[in-house]
Amino acid sequence: PEMSEVKQVIAYSPEAMIRRKPECALSDWFIDALMAGCEEITGKKVHVGFTNFGGIRVDMPKGDVLLDDIMSMFPFKNNLCYLELEGRDIRVILEQMASKGWQVIGGVRCTATKDGRLLGAEIDGEPLDDDRVYGVATISFLLDGGDGYAIAKNARTLEILEPYILDVMLPYVKKLTAEGRFIEYKADGRVKIVKK
């Protein structure tokens, strides 16, 4: 009985979404929702999003989705953050991911080699501009050392927002259900790994 509240059905997923690097439907869905939430909270344009695969703790089930599923998926109390970075600093982060193993990215399409070299990156269909300042959504865990990343290192501005990840994702899932929509997403090829 004590668990009845978290065992309520809050959404429906027509297909299971399984965590898989370098990219999967679940990771794309997650970061795209965080980026949209960050834009909504700050009123600022978010071009790029970064979070970590380790922050997604369980897969999305097929069929009924319980409150417990979403709470278990995003259990960590990491704040959503907005910062501004120059393109050259975003490039350094992407090069680190290409060499160390991809984390969750949004708003940017990357091509990298199997041996860990970043060959190219595009934002809004344009090559990443080292001199341009971009709006970035991320989580507090990655600002200064989490998983080896220091995303805030050269930030022009930084806002650590009040909501935790779950505070963004849970209302988003409930809104989908209220609108009669399912949880469904497709990986869109934002991380392309080539042989050369």
PDB file of N, CA, C and O in Angstrom, residues 1 10-11 13 20 24 30 49 56 62 84 89-90 97 105 112 115 140 145 152 155 158-159 161 170 172 176 181:
ATOM      1  N   PRO A   1       0.811  -1.226   0.000  1.00  0.00           N
ATOM      2  CA  PRO A   1       0.000   0.000   0.000  1.00  0.00           C
ATOM      3  C   PRO A   1       0.847   1.281   0.000  1.00  0.00           C
ATOM      4  O   PRO A   1       0.484   2.269  -0.619  1.00  0.00           O
ATOM      5  N   ILE A  10       1.250   6.746 -15.530  1.00  0.00           N
ATOM      6  CA  ILE A  10       1.217   8.159 -15.904  1.00  0.00           C
ATOM      7  C   ILE A  10       1.415   8.390 -17.399  1.00  0.00           C
ATOM      8  O   ILE A  10       1.256   9.513 -17.877  1.00  0.00           O
ATOM      9  N   ALA A  11       1.771   7.336 -18.140  1.00  0.00           N
ATOM     10  CA  ALA A  11       2.021   7.505 -19.572  1.00  0.00           C
ATOM     11  C   ALA A  11       2.006   6.148 -20.250  1.00  0.00           C
ATOM     12  O   ALA A  11       1.866   5.108 -19.598  1.00  0.00           O
ATOM     13  N   SER A  13       4.125   4.022 -23.522  1.00  0.00           N
ATOM     14  CA  SER A  13       5.224   3.981 -24.490  1.00  0.00           C
ATOM     15  C   SER A  13       4.990   2.814 -25.453  1.00  0.00           C
ATOM     16  O   SER A  13       5.028   1.653 -25.022  1.00  0.00           O
ATOM     17  N   ARG A  20      21.641   3.066 -25.021  1.00  0.00           N
ATOM     18  CA  ARG A  20      22.680   2.520 -25.885  1.00  0.00           C
ATOM     19  C   ARG A  20      23.541   3.667 -26.411  1.00  0.00           C
ATOM     20  O   ARG A  20      23.019   4.629 -26.976  1.00  0.00           O
ATOM     21  N   CYS A  24      20.778   6.918 -28.745  1.00  0.00           N
ATOM     22  CA  CYS A  24      19.590   6.067 -28.820  1.00  0.00           C
ATOM     23  C   CYS A  24      18.352   6.952 -28.710  1.00  0.00           C
ATOM     24  O   CYS A  24      18.449   8.145 -28.376  1.00  0.00           O
ATOM     25  N   PHE A  30      15.473  12.410 -24.016  1.00  0.00           N
ATOM     26  CA  PHE A  30      15.819  13.007 -22.727  1.00  0.00           C
ATOM     27  C   PHE A  30      16.455  14.385 -22.908  1.00  0.00           C
ATOM     28  O   PHE A  30      15.986  15.386 -22.343  1.00  0.00           O
ATOM     29  N   GLY A  49      22.754  20.851 -26.031  1.00  0.00           N
ATOM     30  CA  GLY A  49      22.504  20.240 -24.727  1.00  0.00           C
ATOM     31  C   GLY A  49      23.500  19.122 -24.464  1.00  0.00           C
ATOM     32  O   GLY A  49      23.877  18.391 -25.385  1.00  0.00           O
ATOM     33  N   ILE A  56      20.806   8.360 -16.854  1.00  0.00           N
ATOM     34  CA  ILE A  56      19.608   7.594 -17.233  1.00  0.00           C
ATOM     35  C   ILE A  56      19.786   6.212 -16.617  1.00  0.00           C
ATOM     36  O   ILE A  56      20.569   5.406 -17.108  1.00  0.00           O
ATOM     37  N   LYS A  62       8.162  -0.849 -22.503  1.00  0.00           N
ATOM     38  CA  LYS A  62       7.088  -0.874 -23.496  1.00  0.00           C
ATOM     39  C   LYS A  62       5.766  -1.005 -22.767  1.00  0.00           C
ATOM     40  O   LYS A  62       5.637  -1.799 -21.829  1.00  0.00           O
ATOM     41  N   GLU A  84      26.440  29.970 -21.327  1.00  0.00           N
ATOM     42  CA  GLU A  84      26.839  30.395 -22.659  1.00  0.00           C
ATOM     43  C   GLU A  84      28.301  30.041 -22.858  1.00  0.00           C
ATOM     44  O   GLU A  84      29.146  30.339 -21.999  1.00  0.00           O
ATOM     45  N   ASP A  89      34.919  26.188 -27.172  1.00  0.00           N
ATOM     46  CA  ASP A  89      34.806  25.399 -25.942  1.00  0.00           C
ATOM     47  C   ASP A  89      33.853  24.231 -26.120  1.00  0.00           C
ATOM     48  O   ASP A  89      34.074  23.147 -25.551  1.00  0.00           O
ATOM     49  N   ILE A  90      32.827  24.417 -26.933  1.00  0.00           N
ATOM     50  CA  ILE A  90      31.940  23.299 -27.275  1.00  0.00           C
ATOM     51  C   ILE A  90      32.716  22.255 -28.069  1.00  0.00           C
ATOM     52  O   ILE A  90      32.562  21.049 -27.849  1.00  0.00           O
ATOM     53  N   MET A  97      34.415  13.907 -25.875  1.00  0.00           N
ATOM     54  CA  MET A  97      33.447  12.815 -25.989  1.00  0.00           C
ATOM     55  C   MET A  97      33.835  11.840 -27.087  1.00  0.00           C
ATOM     56  O   MET A  97      33.700  10.619 -26.922  1.00  0.00           O
ATOM     57  N   ILE A 105      24.022  14.119 -26.243  1.00  0.00           N
ATOM     58  CA  ILE A 105      24.112  15.451 -26.842  1.00  0.00           C
ATOM     59  C   ILE A 105      22.815  15.808 -27.554  1.00  0.00           C
ATOM     60  O   ILE A 105      22.091  14.942 -28.050  1.00  0.00           O
ATOM     61  N   ALA A 112      32.432  11.455 -36.173  1.00  0.00           N
ATOM     62  CA  ALA A 112      33.695  11.107 -35.527  1.00  0.00           C
ATOM     63  C   ALA A 112      34.169   9.759 -36.041  1.00  0.00           C
ATOM     64  O   ALA A 112      33.391   8.982 -36.609  1.00  0.00           O
ATOM     65  N   ASP A 115      38.270   5.574 -33.934  1.00  0.00           N
ATOM     66  CA  ASP A 115      39.420   5.697 -33.044  1.00  0.00           C
ATOM     67  C   ASP A 115      39.426   7.006 -32.247  1.00  0.00           C
ATOM     68  O   ASP A 115      40.425   7.357 -31.619  1.00  0.00           O
ATOM     69  N   SER A 140      24.044  20.119 -13.365  1.00  0.00           N
ATOM     70  CA  SER A 140      25.056  20.581 -12.414  1.00  0.00           C
ATOM     71  C   SER A 140      26.190  19.572 -12.234  1.00  0.00           C
ATOM     72  O   SER A 140      27.335  19.959 -11.993  1.00  0.00           O
ATOM     73  N   GLY A 145      33.644  18.654 -13.269  1.00  0.00           N
ATOM     74  CA  GLY A 145      34.358  17.416 -12.980  1.00  0.00           C
ATOM     75  C   GLY A 145      33.564  16.130 -13.048  1.00  0.00           C
ATOM     76  O   GLY A 145      34.159  15.055 -13.078  1.00  0.00           O
ATOM     77  N   ALA A 152      31.467  24.003 -17.437  1.00  0.00           N
ATOM     78  CA  ALA A 152      31.389  25.418 -17.079  1.00  0.00           C
ATOM     79  C   ALA A 152      32.748  26.117 -17.082  1.00  0.00           C
ATOM     80  O   ALA A 152      32.827  27.301 -16.767  1.00  0.00           O
ATOM     81  N   ALA A 155      32.737  29.252 -19.255  1.00  0.00           N
ATOM     82  CA  ALA A 155      31.403  29.799 -19.510  1.00  0.00           C
ATOM     83  C   ALA A 155      31.399  31.323 -19.451  1.00  0.00           C
ATOM     84  O   ALA A 155      31.986  31.926 -18.552  1.00  0.00           O
ATOM     85  N   LEU A 158      26.581  31.681 -16.465  1.00  0.00           N
ATOM     86  CA  LEU A 158      26.132  30.406 -15.897  1.00  0.00           C
ATOM     87  C   LEU A 158      24.954  30.655 -14.971  1.00  0.00           C
ATOM     88  O   LEU A 158      25.010  31.514 -14.091  1.00  0.00           O
ATOM     89  N   GLU A 159      23.884  29.919 -15.201  1.00  0.00           N
ATOM     90  CA  GLU A 159      22.723  29.952 -14.306  1.00  0.00           C
ATOM     91  C   GLU A 159      22.435  28.521 -13.853  1.00  0.00           C
ATOM     92  O   GLU A 159      22.138  27.660 -14.687  1.00  0.00           O
ATOM     93  N   LEU A 161      19.787  26.499 -12.339  1.00  0.00           N
ATOM     94  CA  LEU A 161      18.345  26.691 -12.188  1.00  0.00           C
ATOM     95  C   LEU A 161      17.817  25.855 -11.023  1.00  0.00           C
ATOM     96  O   LEU A 161      18.454  24.892 -10.590  1.00  0.00           O
ATOM     97  N   LEU A 170       9.278  14.902 -15.378  1.00  0.00           N
ATOM     98  CA  LEU A 170       7.979  14.383 -14.926  1.00  0.00           C
ATOM     99  C   LEU A 170       6.813  15.231 -15.442  1.00  0.00           C
ATOM    100  O   LEU A 170       5.850  14.669 -16.002  1.00  0.00           O
ATOM    101  N   TYR A 172       6.821  17.029 -18.068  1.00  0.00           N
ATOM    102  CA  TYR A 172       6.815  16.829 -19.519  1.00  0.00           C
ATOM    103  C   TYR A 172       6.074  15.545 -19.885  1.00  0.00           C
ATOM    104  O   TYR A 172       5.233  15.531 -20.799  1.00  0.00           O
ATOM    105  N   LEU A 176       2.458  15.184 -21.974  1.00  0.00           N
ATOM    106  CA  LEU A 176       2.222  14.328 -23.137  1.00  0.00           C
ATOM    107  C   LEU A 176       0.933  13.527 -22.965  1.00  0.00           C
ATOM    108  O   LEU A 176       0.104  13.452 -23.876  1.00  0.00           O
ATOM    109  N   ARG A 181      -0.955  12.041 -26.023  1.00  0.00           N
ATOM    110  CA  ARG A 181       0.203  11.586 -26.787  1.00  0.00           C
ATOM    111  C   ARG A 181       0.968  10.521 -26.002  1.00  0.00           C
ATOM    112  O   ARG A 181       0.902  10.465 -24.779  1.00  0.00           O
TER     113      ARG A 181
END
